[in-house]
One Martini backbone bead per residue (centre of mass of N, CA, C, O) as a GRO file, in nm:
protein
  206
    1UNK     BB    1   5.715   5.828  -0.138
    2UNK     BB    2   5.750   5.858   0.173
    3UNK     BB    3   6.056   5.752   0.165
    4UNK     BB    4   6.179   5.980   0.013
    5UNK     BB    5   6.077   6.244   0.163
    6UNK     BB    6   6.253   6.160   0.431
    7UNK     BB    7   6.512   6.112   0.318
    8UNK     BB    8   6.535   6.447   0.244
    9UNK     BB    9   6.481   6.557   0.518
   10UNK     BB   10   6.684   6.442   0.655
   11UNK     BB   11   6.940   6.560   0.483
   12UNK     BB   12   6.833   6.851   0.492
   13UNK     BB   13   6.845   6.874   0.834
   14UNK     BB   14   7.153   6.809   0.817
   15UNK     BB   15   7.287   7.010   0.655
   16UNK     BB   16   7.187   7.237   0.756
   17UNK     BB   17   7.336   7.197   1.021
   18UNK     BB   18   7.639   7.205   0.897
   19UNK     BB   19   7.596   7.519   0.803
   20UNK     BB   20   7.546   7.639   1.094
   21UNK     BB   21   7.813   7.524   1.226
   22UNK     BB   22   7.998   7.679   1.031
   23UNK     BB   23   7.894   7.969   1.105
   24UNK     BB   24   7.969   7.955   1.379
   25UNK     BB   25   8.254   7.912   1.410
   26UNK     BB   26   8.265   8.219   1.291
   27UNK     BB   27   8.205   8.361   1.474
   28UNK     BB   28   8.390   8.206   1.708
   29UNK     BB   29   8.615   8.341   1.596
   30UNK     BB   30   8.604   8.648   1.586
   31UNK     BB   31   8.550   8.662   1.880
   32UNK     BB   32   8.832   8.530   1.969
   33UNK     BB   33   8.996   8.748   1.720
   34UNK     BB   34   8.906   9.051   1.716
   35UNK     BB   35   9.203   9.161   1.832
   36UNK     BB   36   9.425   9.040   1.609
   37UNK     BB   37   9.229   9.044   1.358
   38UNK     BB   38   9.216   9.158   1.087
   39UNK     BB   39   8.975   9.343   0.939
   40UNK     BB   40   8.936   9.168   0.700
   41UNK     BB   41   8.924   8.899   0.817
   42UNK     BB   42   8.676   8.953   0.945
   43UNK     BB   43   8.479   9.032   0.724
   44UNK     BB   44   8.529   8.754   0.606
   45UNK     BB   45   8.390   8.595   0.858
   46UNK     BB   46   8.147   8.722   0.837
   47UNK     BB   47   8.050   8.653   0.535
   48UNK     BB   48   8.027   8.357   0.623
   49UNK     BB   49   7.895   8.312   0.799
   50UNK     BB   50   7.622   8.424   0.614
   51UNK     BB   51   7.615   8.242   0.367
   52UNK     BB   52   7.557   7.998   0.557
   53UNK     BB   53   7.304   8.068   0.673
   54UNK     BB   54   7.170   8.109   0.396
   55UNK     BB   55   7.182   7.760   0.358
   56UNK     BB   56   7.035   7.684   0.589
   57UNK     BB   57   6.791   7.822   0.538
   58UNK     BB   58   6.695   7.718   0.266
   59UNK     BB   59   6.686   7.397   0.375
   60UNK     BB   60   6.484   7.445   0.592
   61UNK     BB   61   6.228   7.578   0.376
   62UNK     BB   62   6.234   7.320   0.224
   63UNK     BB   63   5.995   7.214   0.436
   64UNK     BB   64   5.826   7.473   0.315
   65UNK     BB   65   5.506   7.483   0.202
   66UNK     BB   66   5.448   7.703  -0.084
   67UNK     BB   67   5.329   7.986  -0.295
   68UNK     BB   68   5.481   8.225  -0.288
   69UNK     BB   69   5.659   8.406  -0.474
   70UNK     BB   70   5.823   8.605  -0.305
   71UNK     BB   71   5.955   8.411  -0.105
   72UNK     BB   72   6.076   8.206  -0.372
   73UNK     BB   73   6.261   8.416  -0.451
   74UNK     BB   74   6.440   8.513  -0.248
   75UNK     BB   75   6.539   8.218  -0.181
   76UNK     BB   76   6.670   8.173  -0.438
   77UNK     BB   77   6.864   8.476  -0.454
   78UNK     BB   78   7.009   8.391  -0.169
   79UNK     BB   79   7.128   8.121  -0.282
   80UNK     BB   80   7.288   8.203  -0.520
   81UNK     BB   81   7.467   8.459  -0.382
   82UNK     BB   82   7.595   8.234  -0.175
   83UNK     BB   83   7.708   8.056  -0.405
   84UNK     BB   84   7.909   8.276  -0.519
   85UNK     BB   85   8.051   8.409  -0.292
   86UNK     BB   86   8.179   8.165  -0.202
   87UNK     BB   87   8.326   8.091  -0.480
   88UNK     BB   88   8.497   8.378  -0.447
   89UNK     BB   89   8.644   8.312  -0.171
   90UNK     BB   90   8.782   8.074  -0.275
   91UNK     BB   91   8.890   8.210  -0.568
   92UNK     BB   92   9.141   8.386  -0.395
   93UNK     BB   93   9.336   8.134  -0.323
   94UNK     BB   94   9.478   8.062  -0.616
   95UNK     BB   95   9.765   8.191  -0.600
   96UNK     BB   96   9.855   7.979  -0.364
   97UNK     BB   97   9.788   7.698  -0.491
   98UNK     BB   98   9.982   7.722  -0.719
   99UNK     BB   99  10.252   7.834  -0.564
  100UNK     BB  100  10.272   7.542  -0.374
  101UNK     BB  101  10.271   7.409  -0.629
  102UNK     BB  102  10.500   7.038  -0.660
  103UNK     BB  103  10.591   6.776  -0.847
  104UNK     BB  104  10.764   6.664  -0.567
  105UNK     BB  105  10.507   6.701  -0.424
  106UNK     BB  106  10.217   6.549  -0.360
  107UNK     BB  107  10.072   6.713  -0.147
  108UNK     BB  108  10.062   6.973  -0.371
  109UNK     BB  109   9.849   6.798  -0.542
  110UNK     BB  110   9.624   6.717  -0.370
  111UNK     BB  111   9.553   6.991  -0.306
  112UNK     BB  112   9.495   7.093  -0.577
  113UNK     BB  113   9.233   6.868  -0.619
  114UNK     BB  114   9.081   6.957  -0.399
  115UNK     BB  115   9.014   7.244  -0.489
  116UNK     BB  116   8.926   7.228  -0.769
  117UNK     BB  117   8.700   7.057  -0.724
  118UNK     BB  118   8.536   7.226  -0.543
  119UNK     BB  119   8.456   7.430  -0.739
  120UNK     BB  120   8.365   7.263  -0.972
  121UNK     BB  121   8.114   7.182  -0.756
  122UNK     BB  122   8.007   7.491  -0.763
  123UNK     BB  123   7.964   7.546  -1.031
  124UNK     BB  124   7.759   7.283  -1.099
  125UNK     BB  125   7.561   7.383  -0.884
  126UNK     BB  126   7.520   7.699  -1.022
  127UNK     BB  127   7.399   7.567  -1.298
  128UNK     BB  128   7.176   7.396  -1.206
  129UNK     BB  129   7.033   7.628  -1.046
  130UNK     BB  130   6.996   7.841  -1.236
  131UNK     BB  131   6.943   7.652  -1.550
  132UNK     BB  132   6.813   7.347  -1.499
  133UNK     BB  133   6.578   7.332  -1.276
  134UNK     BB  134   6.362   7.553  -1.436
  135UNK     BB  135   6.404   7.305  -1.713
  136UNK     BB  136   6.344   6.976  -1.602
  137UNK     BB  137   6.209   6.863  -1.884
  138UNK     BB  138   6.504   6.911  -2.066
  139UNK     BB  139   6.635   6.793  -1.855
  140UNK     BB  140   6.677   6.472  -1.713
  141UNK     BB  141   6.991   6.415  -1.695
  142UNK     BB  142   7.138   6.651  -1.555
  143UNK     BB  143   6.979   6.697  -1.289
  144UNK     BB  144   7.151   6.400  -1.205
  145UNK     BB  145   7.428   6.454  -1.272
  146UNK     BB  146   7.532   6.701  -1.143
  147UNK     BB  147   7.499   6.646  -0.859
  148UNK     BB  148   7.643   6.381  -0.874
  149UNK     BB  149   7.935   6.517  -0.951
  150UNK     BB  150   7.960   6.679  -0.713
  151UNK     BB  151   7.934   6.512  -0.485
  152UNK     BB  152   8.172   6.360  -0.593
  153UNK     BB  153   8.394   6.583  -0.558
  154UNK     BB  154   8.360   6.631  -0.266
  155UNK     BB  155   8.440   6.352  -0.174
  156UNK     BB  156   8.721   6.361  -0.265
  157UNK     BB  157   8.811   6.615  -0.136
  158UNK     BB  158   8.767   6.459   0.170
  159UNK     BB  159   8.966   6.245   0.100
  160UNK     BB  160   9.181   6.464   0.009
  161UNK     BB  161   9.263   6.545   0.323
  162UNK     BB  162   9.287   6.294   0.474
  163UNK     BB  163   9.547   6.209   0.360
  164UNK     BB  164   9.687   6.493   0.430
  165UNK     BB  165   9.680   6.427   0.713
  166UNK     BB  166   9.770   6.128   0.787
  167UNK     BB  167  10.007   6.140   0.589
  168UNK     BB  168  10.127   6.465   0.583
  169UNK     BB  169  10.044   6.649   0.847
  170UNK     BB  170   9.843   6.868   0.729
  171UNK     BB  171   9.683   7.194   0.807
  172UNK     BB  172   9.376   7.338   0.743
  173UNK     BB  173   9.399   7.446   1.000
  174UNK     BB  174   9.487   7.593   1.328
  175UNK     BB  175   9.408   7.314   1.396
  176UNK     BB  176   9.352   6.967   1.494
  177UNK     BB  177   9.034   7.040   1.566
  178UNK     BB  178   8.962   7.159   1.322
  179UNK     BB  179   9.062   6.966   1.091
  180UNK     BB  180   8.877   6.733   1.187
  181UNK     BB  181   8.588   6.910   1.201
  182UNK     BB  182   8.555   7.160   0.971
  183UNK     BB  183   8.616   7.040   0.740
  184UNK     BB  184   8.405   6.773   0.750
  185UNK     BB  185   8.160   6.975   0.746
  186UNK     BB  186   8.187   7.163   0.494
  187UNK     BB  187   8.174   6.927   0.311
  188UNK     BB  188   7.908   6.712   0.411
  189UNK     BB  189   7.722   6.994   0.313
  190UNK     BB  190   7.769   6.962   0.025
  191UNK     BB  191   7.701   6.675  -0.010
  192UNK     BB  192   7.416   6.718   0.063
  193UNK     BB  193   7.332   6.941  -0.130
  194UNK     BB  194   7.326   6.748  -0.345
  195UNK     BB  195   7.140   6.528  -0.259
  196UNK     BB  196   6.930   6.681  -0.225
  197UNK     BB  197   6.916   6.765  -0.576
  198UNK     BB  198   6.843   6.450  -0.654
  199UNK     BB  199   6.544   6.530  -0.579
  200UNK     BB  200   6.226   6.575  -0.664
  201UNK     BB  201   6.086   6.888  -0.671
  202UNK     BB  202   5.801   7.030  -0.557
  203UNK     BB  203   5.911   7.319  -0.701
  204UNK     BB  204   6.030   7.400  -0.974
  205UNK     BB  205   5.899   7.687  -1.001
  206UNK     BB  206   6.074   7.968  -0.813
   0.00000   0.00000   0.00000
């Protein structure tokens, strides 16, 4: 059991790692483009630096054993409100991706097959956390299932950017060492928090 919770713990604070490393950068772009980067974008890129800074604080909290139900309802609500918002962030670039969309293309084939997969692994983190794990007595295949096929979704979705990248020298950031280095922190990130939420919680009702 000891070796279950340190790899658990492990994952954790890698993970949460990922998120906060994803934050900085978000922040580093803002200080970096302030002058140029119009104010929406400045919005966006604030927003996102806060929403991942508090998936970072989540999964370090979940390190600490509480009982404050104040606490731990605001932790769950943050969580929760944080992965709704980045999947709205993510959902607004949709009709982007569909008119990319090009059958004659792989390339364009493969880049939304990566969008939707993350998508669809955003979708099943947020039914996973906010409706099945405080039922967790009642779907016992559910809680298990869920994260796993997110975490596979993530991982295609890391899978097919990298083929994107070397096989179509295609950029997803706007340098190649970003597009190297912040697409799979991004992916990384929720590939971890799949993997977090596979093992069972120590506080089911939170």
């Amino acid at each position: 059991m000891k070796q279950t919770f340190s790899l658990k713990n492990l994952i954790t604070v890698l993970t949460g790692l990922m998120f906060a490393v994803y934050a900085a950068y978000n922040v580093f772009v803002i200080i970096r483009g302030r002058s140029y980067l119009p104010a929406i974008g400045l919005v966006i890129l604030a927003a996102v630096a806060v929403l991942f800074a508090i998936l970072s604080a989540y999964l370090f909290t979940s390190l600490i054993v509480s009982d404050d139900i104040r606490f731990l309802m605001l932790r769950s609500t943050m969580f929760i409100v944080s992965l709704f918002f980045i999947f709205v962030l993510k959902l607004r670039m949709v009709v982007k991706v569909i008119d990319f969309f090009d059958v004659s293309h792989p390339e364009t084939i493969l880049y939304g097959c990566a969008y939707f997969f993350t998508l669809a692994a955003m979708v099943i983190l947020f039914l996973y956390y906010t409706f099945f794990l405080r039922r967790l007595p009642l779907f016992p295949r559910a809680v298990v299932f869920l994260p796993l096929i997110a975490l596979i979704l993530f991982a295609l979705s890391l899978i097919i950017e990298i083929i994107l990248f070397f096989a179509y020298r295609m950029l997803l950031e706007d340098s190649v060492l970003r597009t190297v280095v912040i697409r799979p922190v991004f992916y990384l990130g929720f590939i971890g928090l799949s993997a977090h939420f596979l093992f069972p919680p120590e506080i089911v009702d939170e």
